[in-house]
Structure formats: structure tokens, C-alpha cells
């Protein structure tokens, strides 16, 4: 059953205890999380199954979201949730990303489709704030920050997904400072809908004098309605939605084909430097997509636990009750599945908050050195969180189905929706294979290995500091082994020709080590507080992770160590 | 794209080269496979996407299958495919199961939903043949063998899936040798449809004097239409379809809720011994479900290869062409995914044929000792093939989506259908967790470990015979390591309390070792024939499996070795 209750206690643990957020008072953070929980549990979650069933409808160029979404979005916006981490200068509340991502997680758990109407707006604000002209900032940022208007990212075209060098959409100067944008974009999330009074598209296109390839791509802001002198939505722009995709999941999210026909747009950032501006947006979006994986893992976990408590089936070997059958929860294999899902959700949450806290530090740390350190760590963690947490989210959703047995396969219980919804996160904002290449091919060799060092150093320091504590040996020992595997694997990837074949396994090895670090630190915090059930559960989940999941690093190192020879040697014609 | 071409060459390899089928002339086997390929490719595959979209419709108790299914089923039946491995005495062709399962695989690749209208009929024949009275055999077996009538298995009730002790359906003697059966069954595959003139339900129910629990369950044959004196469908029986499930996938398969209201039925086998008769049926069905996983893996692989050849995206690092982009196939990470899928499909096929060949031997081997040996091996391999091949089928389907990127998530390319369809096979005919408990909790300790020994002995003999050959070291070495891991893990499971927490990991470890044996033997056959592209591809896929997949056995042993303590210790209230 889709019965979501926001895990505020564990969120507070990740935020304050594990990652030491000190810019927000814990009481305030908890109040905010509890308020967000009400919205997620009471407003958004009840629309998840109905939204999936109903889907979006395109009629005469207008997209109608499922019943209840308009009211829910209004509640979301009026509650100030869109503006939570927005720039204060533009009406935002300026709260840390690490807090904001936990609110995002709740929204994703409750209703992944709904979350997609708001998440990209936050990223669009970031791109306009950092790269837009003062005029663009003045015209668009307040409305976007508040969520009165929403934002999109328009990258993909039919012939061009991962490889933006193939992009065909064109923009020509109109002579008045604006441009005319023409082309067809596909897979545009929230490209058209009925939730906001305007939609602001950030569109990649080529200028007439653009160099070939990715060095000739510029970013344009193209509003659905061109703001008038008073900043209100004015003339309809030359773009429209020509189709909605029929998808495996996130069926309440409008995935649009958009036609731009001499649409008026404004350059964001410098000509031909559009990718840089877009990646400002994309990196934030990649963290958000990782959080989607965490949100689905949590929701699927809760749904599976509820069923495992209620469903009576089979007897435990040591059952003593006089019931005809025991709850599924007594069966060790069911508990194994539940603990795996729990480890995925809590570990992913801890990792996501770690990355978000680095983004906060990169913006606010007092010294350039501290900001650089945070930026480095964020750069290396972004692809890891995106790919690892979405992989684990899908695995958790699949385990959620499995706990239900045949009942998981039918629509009624809602577990199959989590599976369908979870699958998209491994694909968009750069497939997980693209993330792996970003990590292993770009981030790993960057700055002479400095980014990798930023990641390894705090882990090595933790091991050094705690290695002699026998009470922590069951955590520090496996973490140390994983770190050695990561070091070995990183050394092997110094040969560039080995990167491609190893990248996905390397990302998983890297991600498991990162999770191991989260769990070892959690265990160290939990160990002295075993009089409290929360910390007992935390310690045992940490132990479960160390014993049952982390050993995979050895197999991953073996796979990486074998090299890419066989993959390369396989004859193309033989596939 | 769903563009299926039956892998007849590899099927012949599995059948004759790897498993040495000698009861059928290779030319005849190849002719049969080529004919089946035509049906699968030209008749069944074109109905896969349309059947999924259209689904089944229940109106006034009548189930209408999707457009084209009636014609396709007629072609299937008239082509003699239903009767391929049927008993000669009842009009069957008496061909080996090992050949029949390959035909089943083609049908599953082409149209998994369609396959479900025929596969259970074959199992129903087996149950009636082995346990039914002469009258029941005479009345039903010829029609079922030919596929003029179809069969079902009616086990599940709303409160009772895995745990049959909770079964409530009742049967009372009618005084004329028949019984009256009353109860509600759910999740009945092909419980009602429009493809055959009669449907024969094999129903588990309790007699009035039945002992409690699973020792009080009997099996009844309940026809939809009661045959008249001439054996033609006569009076409508007291049962009807009261609902169809809305499911994640296999949407063209009618999953029915059936109401039995004083329906006339006949006992199959002895009173209260229904489970034994049902398991005759179930074991055959479990192999078939494993084959479903193989079929989906093959179909997803082919779909992904087609896209990887066509789609131009990105440049290979060593690209020399003057195209704007290279096919996906040049990218090492894409090749890694394709080879993983290929290894899953070919390895699963080899393993499925191994099991099927043991079923053939169990029926036909000349000595009791040889029959017992084959039965032992079949008993231990059945849960492994069911769970492992369905897990790998789902993994392959998910990789197939991943190769397509965002295009894999939308309906158009058909890859998301494979993912949805594949998921059921991990759930029905006993969830994969139930298979794991069957293997680790029942088969492993059975007969003082004799079943495990039957499995290990030929692997150890192969290693002994080939261990000194340096050309095979890259295959025999990893196989030997996996076998040691399996032996270690098996020793640990001698403590019954450790079985539950370890069972799923143990099944995977067992299954990977079995696949390793298949691949090592394939490599030994392929090595001397490297002038032929088929054997070059076989050898490289074997190498890929050894290097990139088989090392997981070490991590699985570590997880098993950690024991179930943490899983048990986790407090129920803390979930």
C-alpha cells in the first residue's frame, strides 16, 4: 500500500548529527520538515496512484494535469516550498540546499510525478541567477523563485540525447537584443502544463556563426508568454506542445515534444558557452534525480514493511503462536529484503545530504580554499549520487514488489508504480552510464587526481581515528577494505583506454565506499546511544550494510581488474 | 525495437554440442527449430506490442483475448507445437523436453503473454498423466495434448499464496464418483479466454474429512464444460470468471479471478495427496518460468543490439570515421551492457537445456540408477533455473531499457514492455525467495547431501580433467574458485537456523557456479574452432562471464558467511 510517512527523525539525523548542519537551528529545521511532511503525506501522496492512472492529456496544445494537481501545486507554492532554498534577493528563503533536498525527498516519495513540476524550476533559477543578464534576472527570477512561473530544460532532440554536438535547433538575432529560436525538442519534462501562469524554457540552440560541435551551443531563455512591461505574462510566444510521450511511469508528469517556431528568446550567458550555463542547471538537477531514487526507496520500503506486518503467510521455524500463519515479517528472507531497502534509503539519504552540504559550503564557506574543497567534493559526488541512488532506488522498488509476491505485480497495491516511476531516474539528466564516464573519465583524472583525493582523505582520516576502537572494528574494517579496493581500481583507471569498460563498475565501487563511509560514521554516532531504539536500529542497519552489501566491492575490483580487452575484442558483427 | 530472430544456431549448440542430445537427429532438430522460428518471428512477435496495448477484456463472464491471438493460437496448435513433447499415447509427438523448451523459449521471446496460454496445458497433461485415473486420462489427455483444450493450475486464494495450508476451497463427494467444488481462486493464468473450446482447471481444495494444513489438500479436475458421452464439451460447469487483474505486464495474458460454485470436479490422485500431484505440474512449470526469463533476456538483447547499431551518438575515443557521431556500439559501456545481456541469455539457455535434459533422462534412462541421478539433478536445478534465469531476465530487460536511454522509457520502442513482462517471472510459480528456500532448506539437506553432490561431481570432474590445460586456465580457474565458494557456503548452511537469511544469496551463488560450468564447457568446445565466428563469439562471451560476472561469488560467500544474526536481531518494531 502507498502509505507514506516522512522519516523526519532520520532526516534530522542525516542533517544535524551526521553532517553537522549549523546554519539552521535544529528546532527550526525540524519544524520545517514536519510541515513539509504534512503536505507530502496529506496532499501529495493521495494523488500518486490517481495521477498515475489518469495521466496528462494534451488537447488543442493545452496540457491538463491529473485531477487534484492544480490544488496541490497551489498548496505547495503558497506553503513556500518552492522558494525554500531560493535566493533571498529574489524572494527566496535562503535556506540550505541540504535542508531543501530533504523536502524534495519527501515530495518524491509521496508523488514523483508531482515533484517534476517543481524541481527543474529551482535549477532554472540557478542558471539564470549565475549566467543571466541583470534584465533577465529582474524579469524572471522572482516569479520562478516563488513558483508562480515554472522552468524547463530543453536539451534533447530526436537525433541528439547524450551527444549535444548533434543539436540542430537554431537561433538568429532579431536585432533588438532578442533572438528567434526554431527547432523541435523532445522529452521536455513539464514542457507544458496547467499549474503555473507562465513556463520559462531554457533552450539550447545554435547561433548562425556557431562553431561546429559542442563549442557552438548557446543557451536561450524562451518564455511561453512574453512578459509585458509590468512583468505580467503577455503575448503568446511562437512555441507549442505538439505531443506527450506515453511512458513506463511518471505518467502524471507531462513529458512534452515542443515546437519552437521563430520563438522569441534571450541569450543566457555568452554566445557559444551555453553548455557551461546549462551544466550549472544540470548539476543541481543531477543531485535532485539522485534524491528521487532515495525518495522511491523510502516509499517502497514503507509500503513493503506495512505489507510484511499485515500479511499472514507461512510459519517461522521457531514460531510459537497459535495463529494459522505468521506475518511475513518473521521470515528471514523477507527481513533481508526489507533491510536492504532500508539500507538503500537511509544510506542514500546520508549521501545526498553530504553532497548537498558541500554545495552549501561551496557557496558560503569563509575561505576560498574551503570553497574550492567543497566544490571539488561536490564535483566528484554529483555523478555518484545521481547514478548510485537511482540504481538503488530501482532495486529497492523491485524488492518492494518482491515482498508482496504476486500482489506486487497488480495495480491495486501501488508497488508496481514505484518500480515504473523509479526506472526513469536511471535515464534522464544523463544516463547512469554517462555519469560513470563523467566520474571515471573526467572527474578522476581532473586536477591531477585532486578530486579523488578530496573524497579519500576524510575516509582515510576516519579510519585512522577509529581504527583502534574494537567496538567499531566491524565497521571500520570493512570500510578500510572497500577503500583499498577503490584505491586499487583508481590506479588501474590511469590508463585512459581502460576507463570505458570499467566506468560503471567503478562508479558502483566508488558509491559503495561512499555509503560505507556514511554507515561507519553513523555507527560511530549510534554506538554510545544504544538505550534509544533509533540508534539501535541505525547500528544494526549499518552492520547489515557492512556484512551483506559492502563486500561487493571486491567483486567489482576483480571485474575492473580484468580490463576491457574482451569487451573490445568482441567482433561487432557477432553481436 | 521488438525485432526478434530466433537464435537457432545457439540453440543447436546448447542442445547437441553442450548437452549431447542423441535421441533426435540434429538435422531433424534444426528443421523443427527453424519451423518454430517462423511461427515465433512471423506470427507471434508481431502481436506482442499490440496485445500489450489492447489487453484482455472481460464482458459478461467471457474473456476476449487481444486481436490476432485466436488466429495465432490456431496456427500454433495446428502446427503441432502444443503436442511436441506430449505423450505419444495421447497424440503427442514424444520429442524430448530439451527440444521443447527451446521452442518455448522462442514463444516467450516473441510474445510472453501468448506463451502463457499454452505452457500450463503441457504441465496439466503431466499431472493428469501421472496421477489421473484411466477415465480422466482417456477423456482429457488427447484434447489437452493437442491443445484443442487448455489447462490451468488453481492454487492461489486471496489469503493464501505461498502458504497453501491456509487454503479454503472445499470439495464434497457428490455420490456418483464426482465432487462439488466451491471457492474463490485468484491469479489464475488463462483461467478464462476465447482460444480453446474447453478449459480444464486443476484445482486444489479440501475434502470434508481433510486433515488441517497442507496434509489435507486434494487435487480436482474441473472442466469449464463437462464432456458429454462422446467426449465433446457439454454442460457448462458451475464456475465462472469474476474478474481480470490489471497488471504491470503480460497484459495480453488473462489473469483471472475464478468462482467455483458447486462445480463438478473429479479427484486427481489420492485424497489429501493433492500437493504431490500439483508439484508434478509445478516443477515442469518452474522450468518453463525459468525459460521465460531466458526468452526475455534474448529478446531484450536483440532489441538493444539493433538500437546500438543504428543510433549514432558520441564518438569513440579512437574514432576515425568522418561521421558526425558513431553508433552506440562503439562505446565500451554499451558493449559491456550488451555482453552482459548476451551472457545472461546464452548462459540461461545452456542451463535450462541442462535441466530439461535431466528430465528427459529421468524418464528414459536405461537403468534405475541413471534415472535417479537425473531426478536428483533435476530436483536441485529446478529452483535454481526458475529463480536465477528470471532474475537475469529482468536484469537483461532493464539493461535493454538502459541501452536505449530515454527512448527506452517510452512505449514506442517496446523495451519497457520487456521490463514489465519480465518482472512477473520472479513472482509466480513460487516467488524467487520460495525457490531459494526450496534449494537451501529442502534440496540441500535432502538425502544426506546427495543432491548437492550430484551437482558438484560433474563440475569437479571437469575441473580435474581440464585443470592442466593452460589454454583453458582462464575458464577452469574461475570456475574452480566459484566451486570452492559454493562448497564453503554449503557447509555453513548445515546449521538450519542460518538457512533463511542466506537462502537467496546461496541460490545466486549456486546459480552463478552452474553458469560458470556451462561457460567453461562451452569454452572448451569453442577453443579448437576459432576459425568460425560463432565459436569466437562463444569463447569471448565465456571470457566476459568469467571476468566480469562470476567474481560475484566471492561477495556472496562473504554475505552468507556473515550469518543471519543482524537480520534476526533487528527489532520488529523498528522496521
Short mmCIF file of N, CA, C and O in Angstrom, two decimals, chain B residues 316-393:
data_model
loop_
_atom_site.label_atom_id
_atom_site.label_comp_id
_atom_site.label_asym_id
_atom_site.label_seq_id
_atom_site.Cartn_x
_atom_site.Cartn_y
_atom_site.Cartn_z
N UNK B 316 33.65 7.43 -30.46
CA UNK B 316 34.59 6.55 -29.79
C UNK B 316 35.90 7.32 -29.63
O UNK B 316 36.24 8.16 -30.45
N UNK B 317 36.64 7.01 -28.56
CA UNK B 317 37.88 7.74 -28.33
C UNK B 317 38.84 7.56 -29.51
O UNK B 317 39.55 8.48 -29.88
N UNK B 318 38.80 6.40 -30.14
CA UNK B 318 39.71 6.16 -31.25
C UNK B 318 39.01 6.26 -32.61
O UNK B 318 39.43 5.71 -33.60
N UNK B 319 37.87 6.99 -32.62
CA UNK B 319 37.07 7.07 -33.84
C UNK B 319 37.86 7.70 -34.98
O UNK B 319 38.53 8.69 -34.81
N UNK B 320 37.74 7.11 -36.15
CA UNK B 320 38.47 7.64 -37.29
C UNK B 320 37.55 8.03 -38.44
O UNK B 320 37.97 8.65 -39.40
N UNK B 321 36.27 7.66 -38.35
CA UNK B 321 35.35 7.94 -39.45
C UNK B 321 35.07 9.43 -39.56
O UNK B 321 35.44 10.21 -38.69
N UNK B 322 34.41 9.82 -40.66
CA UNK B 322 34.05 11.22 -40.80
C UNK B 322 32.57 11.46 -40.52
O UNK B 322 32.02 12.49 -40.85
N UNK B 323 31.91 10.47 -39.90
CA UNK B 323 30.54 10.70 -39.45
C UNK B 323 30.52 11.71 -38.30
O UNK B 323 31.51 11.84 -37.58
N UNK B 324 29.38 12.38 -38.13
CA UNK B 324 29.27 13.32 -37.01
C UNK B 324 29.27 12.57 -35.68
O UNK B 324 29.65 13.11 -34.66
N UNK B 325 28.82 11.32 -35.70
CA UNK B 325 28.81 10.53 -34.47
C UNK B 325 28.96 9.06 -34.86
O UNK B 325 28.71 8.67 -36.00
N UNK B 326 29.35 8.25 -33.91
CA UNK B 326 29.50 6.81 -34.10
C UNK B 326 28.28 6.08 -33.54
O UNK B 326 27.56 6.61 -32.69
N UNK B 327 28.05 4.85 -34.00
CA UNK B 327 26.96 4.07 -33.39
C UNK B 327 27.25 3.82 -31.91
O UNK B 327 28.41 3.75 -31.51
N UNK B 328 26.18 3.67 -31.16
CA UNK B 328 26.34 3.35 -29.74
C UNK B 328 27.26 2.16 -29.52
O UNK B 328 27.94 2.06 -28.50
N UNK B 329 27.27 1.26 -30.49
CA UNK B 329 28.02 0.01 -30.37
C UNK B 329 29.51 0.23 -30.14
O UNK B 329 30.20 -0.66 -29.63
N UNK B 330 30.03 1.40 -30.50
CA UNK B 330 31.47 1.62 -30.29
C UNK B 330 31.80 1.89 -28.83
O UNK B 330 32.97 1.79 -28.44
N UNK B 331 30.80 2.25 -28.03
CA UNK B 331 31.10 2.67 -26.66
C UNK B 331 31.26 1.47 -25.74
O UNK B 331 30.40 0.59 -25.69
N UNK B 332 32.36 1.45 -25.01
CA UNK B 332 32.68 0.28 -24.20
C UNK B 332 31.59 -0.02 -23.18
O UNK B 332 31.27 -1.19 -22.93
N UNK B 333 30.99 1.01 -22.59
CA UNK B 333 29.97 0.75 -21.57
C UNK B 333 28.71 0.15 -22.20
O UNK B 333 28.03 -0.67 -21.57
N UNK B 334 28.42 0.54 -23.42
CA UNK B 334 27.28 -0.07 -24.13
C UNK B 334 27.61 -1.53 -24.46
O UNK B 334 26.77 -2.43 -24.28
N UNK B 335 28.81 -1.78 -24.90
CA UNK B 335 29.23 -3.16 -25.19
C UNK B 335 29.20 -4.03 -23.93
O UNK B 335 28.81 -5.19 -23.97
N UNK B 336 29.60 -3.44 -22.82
CA UNK B 336 29.52 -4.15 -21.54
C UNK B 336 28.07 -4.56 -21.25
O UNK B 336 27.80 -5.70 -20.85
N UNK B 337 27.14 -3.63 -21.47
CA UNK B 337 25.73 -3.96 -21.21
C UNK B 337 25.26 -5.05 -22.17
O UNK B 337 24.57 -5.99 -21.76
N UNK B 338 25.62 -4.92 -23.44
CA UNK B 338 25.18 -5.92 -24.42
C UNK B 338 25.76 -7.30 -24.10
O UNK B 338 25.07 -8.32 -24.19
N UNK B 339 27.04 -7.33 -23.73
CA UNK B 339 27.65 -8.63 -23.42
C UNK B 339 27.06 -9.24 -22.15
O UNK B 339 26.94 -10.47 -22.05
N UNK B 340 26.69 -8.39 -21.21
CA UNK B 340 26.03 -8.91 -20.01
C UNK B 340 24.70 -9.57 -20.38
O UNK B 340 24.39 -10.68 -19.93
N UNK B 341 23.94 -8.89 -21.21
CA UNK B 341 22.65 -9.44 -21.65
C UNK B 341 22.86 -10.74 -22.43
O UNK B 341 22.11 -11.71 -22.27
N UNK B 342 23.86 -10.71 -23.30
CA UNK B 342 24.15 -11.90 -24.10
C UNK B 342 24.54 -13.08 -23.22
O UNK B 342 24.08 -14.21 -23.42
N UNK B 343 25.39 -12.78 -22.23
CA UNK B 343 25.81 -13.85 -21.32
C UNK B 343 24.61 -14.38 -20.54
O UNK B 343 24.50 -15.60 -20.32
N UNK B 344 23.71 -13.51 -20.13
CA UNK B 344 22.51 -13.96 -19.43
C UNK B 344 21.66 -14.86 -20.32
O UNK B 344 21.15 -15.90 -19.87
N UNK B 345 21.48 -14.46 -21.56
CA UNK B 345 20.60 -15.23 -22.45
C UNK B 345 21.24 -16.58 -22.80
O UNK B 345 20.61 -17.63 -22.67
N UNK B 346 22.48 -16.57 -23.24
CA UNK B 346 23.11 -17.82 -23.68
C UNK B 346 23.41 -18.74 -22.50
O UNK B 346 23.24 -19.96 -22.61
N UNK B 347 23.84 -18.15 -21.40
CA UNK B 347 24.10 -18.97 -20.21
C UNK B 347 22.83 -19.58 -19.67
O UNK B 347 22.79 -20.77 -19.31
N UNK B 348 21.78 -18.78 -19.61
CA UNK B 348 20.50 -19.28 -19.14
C UNK B 348 19.95 -20.38 -20.04
O UNK B 348 19.39 -21.37 -19.56
N UNK B 349 20.14 -20.19 -21.33
CA UNK B 349 19.70 -21.21 -22.28
C UNK B 349 20.42 -22.53 -22.02
O UNK B 349 19.79 -23.60 -21.94
N UNK B 350 21.74 -22.46 -21.89
CA UNK B 350 22.52 -23.66 -21.64
C UNK B 350 22.07 -24.36 -20.36
O UNK B 350 21.94 -25.59 -20.30
N UNK B 351 21.80 -23.56 -19.34
CA UNK B 351 21.40 -24.12 -18.06
C UNK B 351 20.00 -24.74 -18.14
O UNK B 351 19.75 -25.83 -17.59
N UNK B 352 19.10 -24.06 -18.83
CA UNK B 352 17.74 -24.58 -18.99
C UNK B 352 17.73 -25.89 -19.74
O UNK B 352 17.00 -26.84 -19.38
N UNK B 353 18.54 -25.98 -20.77
CA UNK B 353 18.60 -27.23 -21.54
C UNK B 353 19.23 -28.34 -20.70
O UNK B 353 18.83 -29.50 -20.79
N UNK B 354 20.19 -27.97 -19.86
CA UNK B 354 20.78 -28.98 -18.97
C UNK B 354 19.69 -29.59 -18.08
O UNK B 354 19.58 -30.82 -17.97
N UNK B 355 18.90 -28.72 -17.46
CA UNK B 355 17.82 -29.21 -16.61
C UNK B 355 16.82 -30.04 -17.42
O UNK B 355 16.41 -31.13 -17.00
N UNK B 356 16.42 -29.52 -18.57
CA UNK B 356 15.44 -30.26 -19.39
C UNK B 356 15.99 -31.62 -19.79
O UNK B 356 15.25 -32.62 -19.82
N UNK B 357 17.28 -31.68 -20.08
CA UNK B 357 17.86 -32.96 -20.49
C UNK B 357 17.84 -33.95 -19.33
O UNK B 357 17.74 -35.17 -19.54
N UNK B 358 17.93 -33.46 -18.09
CA UNK B 358 17.82 -34.36 -16.94
C UNK B 358 16.39 -34.88 -16.79
O UNK B 358 16.18 -36.04 -16.40
N UNK B 359 15.41 -34.04 -17.11
CA UNK B 359 14.03 -34.51 -17.09
C UNK B 359 13.83 -35.60 -18.14
O UNK B 359 13.15 -36.60 -17.91
N UNK B 360 14.44 -35.39 -19.31
CA UNK B 360 14.36 -36.43 -20.35
C UNK B 360 15.00 -37.73 -19.86
O UNK B 360 14.44 -38.81 -20.03
N UNK B 361 16.19 -37.60 -19.26
CA UNK B 361 16.89 -38.79 -18.76
C UNK B 361 16.11 -39.48 -17.64
O UNK B 361 16.08 -40.71 -17.55
N UNK B 362 15.50 -38.66 -16.78
CA UNK B 362 14.74 -39.24 -15.67
C UNK B 362 13.61 -40.12 -16.19
O UNK B 362 13.18 -41.07 -15.53
N UNK B 363 13.13 -39.81 -17.38
CA UNK B 363 12.03 -40.60 -17.96
C UNK B 363 12.53 -41.74 -18.83
O UNK B 363 11.82 -42.74 -19.00
N UNK B 364 13.73 -41.61 -19.39
CA UNK B 364 14.13 -42.55 -20.44
C UNK B 364 15.43 -43.30 -20.18
O UNK B 364 15.76 -44.22 -20.93
N UNK B 365 16.18 -42.91 -19.16
CA UNK B 365 17.49 -43.55 -18.96
C UNK B 365 17.29 -45.05 -18.72
O UNK B 365 16.30 -45.46 -18.12
N UNK B 366 18.24 -45.86 -19.17
CA UNK B 366 18.04 -47.31 -19.16
C UNK B 366 18.06 -47.93 -17.78
O UNK B 366 17.41 -48.95 -17.56
N UNK B 367 18.78 -47.37 -16.84
CA UNK B 367 18.89 -48.02 -15.52
C UNK B 367 18.23 -47.17 -14.45
O UNK B 367 18.18 -45.93 -14.56
N UNK B 368 17.75 -47.82 -13.37
CA UNK B 368 17.19 -47.06 -12.25
C UNK B 368 18.21 -46.08 -11.67
O UNK B 368 17.85 -44.96 -11.29
N UNK B 369 19.46 -46.48 -11.61
CA UNK B 369 20.48 -45.60 -11.04
C UNK B 369 20.63 -44.34 -11.88
O UNK B 369 20.74 -43.23 -11.35
N UNK B 370 20.63 -44.51 -13.19
CA UNK B 370 20.76 -43.34 -14.06
C UNK B 370 19.54 -42.45 -13.96
O UNK B 370 19.64 -41.22 -14.00
N UNK B 371 18.37 -43.07 -13.80
CA UNK B 371 17.15 -42.28 -13.66
C UNK B 371 17.17 -41.50 -12.35
O UNK B 371 16.81 -40.34 -12.30
N UNK B 372 17.61 -42.18 -11.30
CA UNK B 372 17.68 -41.49 -10.00
C UNK B 372 18.67 -40.33 -10.05
O UNK B 372 18.40 -39.24 -9.53
N UNK B 373 19.78 -40.56 -10.69
CA UNK B 373 20.77 -39.49 -10.79
C UNK B 373 20.19 -38.28 -11.52
O UNK B 373 20.37 -37.13 -11.09
N UNK B 374 19.48 -38.55 -12.59
CA UNK B 374 18.87 -37.45 -13.35
C UNK B 374 17.78 -36.75 -12.53
O UNK B 374 17.66 -35.52 -12.54
N UNK B 375 17.01 -37.56 -11.80
CA UNK B 375 15.97 -36.96 -10.95
C UNK B 375 16.58 -36.07 -9.87
O UNK B 375 16.07 -34.99 -9.58
N UNK B 376 17.66 -36.53 -9.28
CA UNK B 376 18.34 -35.74 -8.25
C UNK B 376 18.81 -34.40 -8.81
O UNK B 376 18.61 -33.34 -8.21
N UNK B 377 19.45 -34.50 -9.94
CA UNK B 377 19.99 -33.27 -10.54
C UNK B 377 18.86 -32.33 -10.94
O UNK B 377 18.94 -31.10 -10.73
N UNK B 378 17.79 -32.90 -11.47
CA UNK B 378 16.63 -32.06 -11.85
C UNK B 378 16.04 -31.40 -10.61
O UNK B 378 15.65 -30.22 -10.64
N UNK B 379 15.98 -32.15 -9.51
CA UNK B 379 15.39 -31.60 -8.29
C UNK B 379 16.18 -30.40 -7.79
O UNK B 379 15.60 -29.40 -7.33
N UNK B 380 17.49 -30.48 -7.86
CA UNK B 380 18.31 -29.39 -7.35
C UNK B 380 18.40 -28.23 -8.34
O UNK B 380 18.49 -27.07 -7.95
N UNK B 381 18.33 -28.55 -9.63
CA UNK B 381 18.43 -27.48 -10.63
C UNK B 381 17.13 -26.71 -10.83
O UNK B 381 17.15 -25.56 -11.27
N UNK B 382 15.99 -27.34 -10.52
CA UNK B 382 14.71 -26.68 -10.82
C UNK B 382 14.58 -25.32 -10.12
O UNK B 382 14.30 -24.31 -10.79
N UNK B 383 14.76 -25.21 -8.80
CA UNK B 383 14.64 -23.87 -8.20
C UNK B 383 15.71 -22.91 -8.68
O UNK B 383 15.47 -21.70 -8.75
N UNK B 384 16.89 -23.45 -9.02
CA UNK B 384 17.97 -22.57 -9.48
C UNK B 384 17.62 -21.96 -10.83
O UNK B 384 17.75 -20.75 -11.04
N UNK B 385 17.17 -22.79 -11.75
CA UNK B 385 16.82 -22.28 -13.08
C UNK B 385 15.65 -21.31 -12.97
O UNK B 385 15.65 -20.24 -13.59
N UNK B 386 14.65 -21.67 -12.16
CA UNK B 386 13.49 -20.78 -12.04
C UNK B 386 13.92 -19.40 -11.53
O UNK B 386 13.58 -18.37 -12.12
N UNK B 387 14.62 -19.35 -10.43
CA UNK B 387 14.93 -18.06 -9.80
C UNK B 387 16.05 -17.33 -10.52
O UNK B 387 15.94 -16.14 -10.83
N UNK B 388 17.13 -18.01 -10.79
CA UNK B 388 18.28 -17.34 -11.41
C UNK B 388 17.92 -16.79 -12.79
O UNK B 388 18.20 -15.63 -13.10
N UNK B 389 17.31 -17.62 -13.63
CA UNK B 389 17.04 -17.18 -15.00
C UNK B 389 15.99 -16.08 -15.05
O UNK B 389 16.03 -15.23 -15.93
N UNK B 390 15.07 -16.07 -14.09
CA UNK B 390 14.10 -14.97 -14.10
C UNK B 390 14.71 -13.69 -13.56
O UNK B 390 14.40 -12.60 -14.05
N UNK B 391 15.58 -13.81 -12.55
CA UNK B 391 16.31 -12.62 -12.08
C UNK B 391 17.15 -12.04 -13.23
O UNK B 391 17.16 -10.83 -13.46
N UNK B 392 17.86 -12.91 -13.93
CA UNK B 392 18.73 -12.44 -15.01
C UNK B 392 17.91 -11.91 -16.18
O UNK B 392 18.33 -10.98 -16.87
N UNK B 393 16.75 -12.49 -16.41
CA UNK B 393 15.87 -11.99 -17.47
C UNK B 393 15.44 -10.56 -17.19
O UNK B 393 15.45 -9.70 -18.08
#
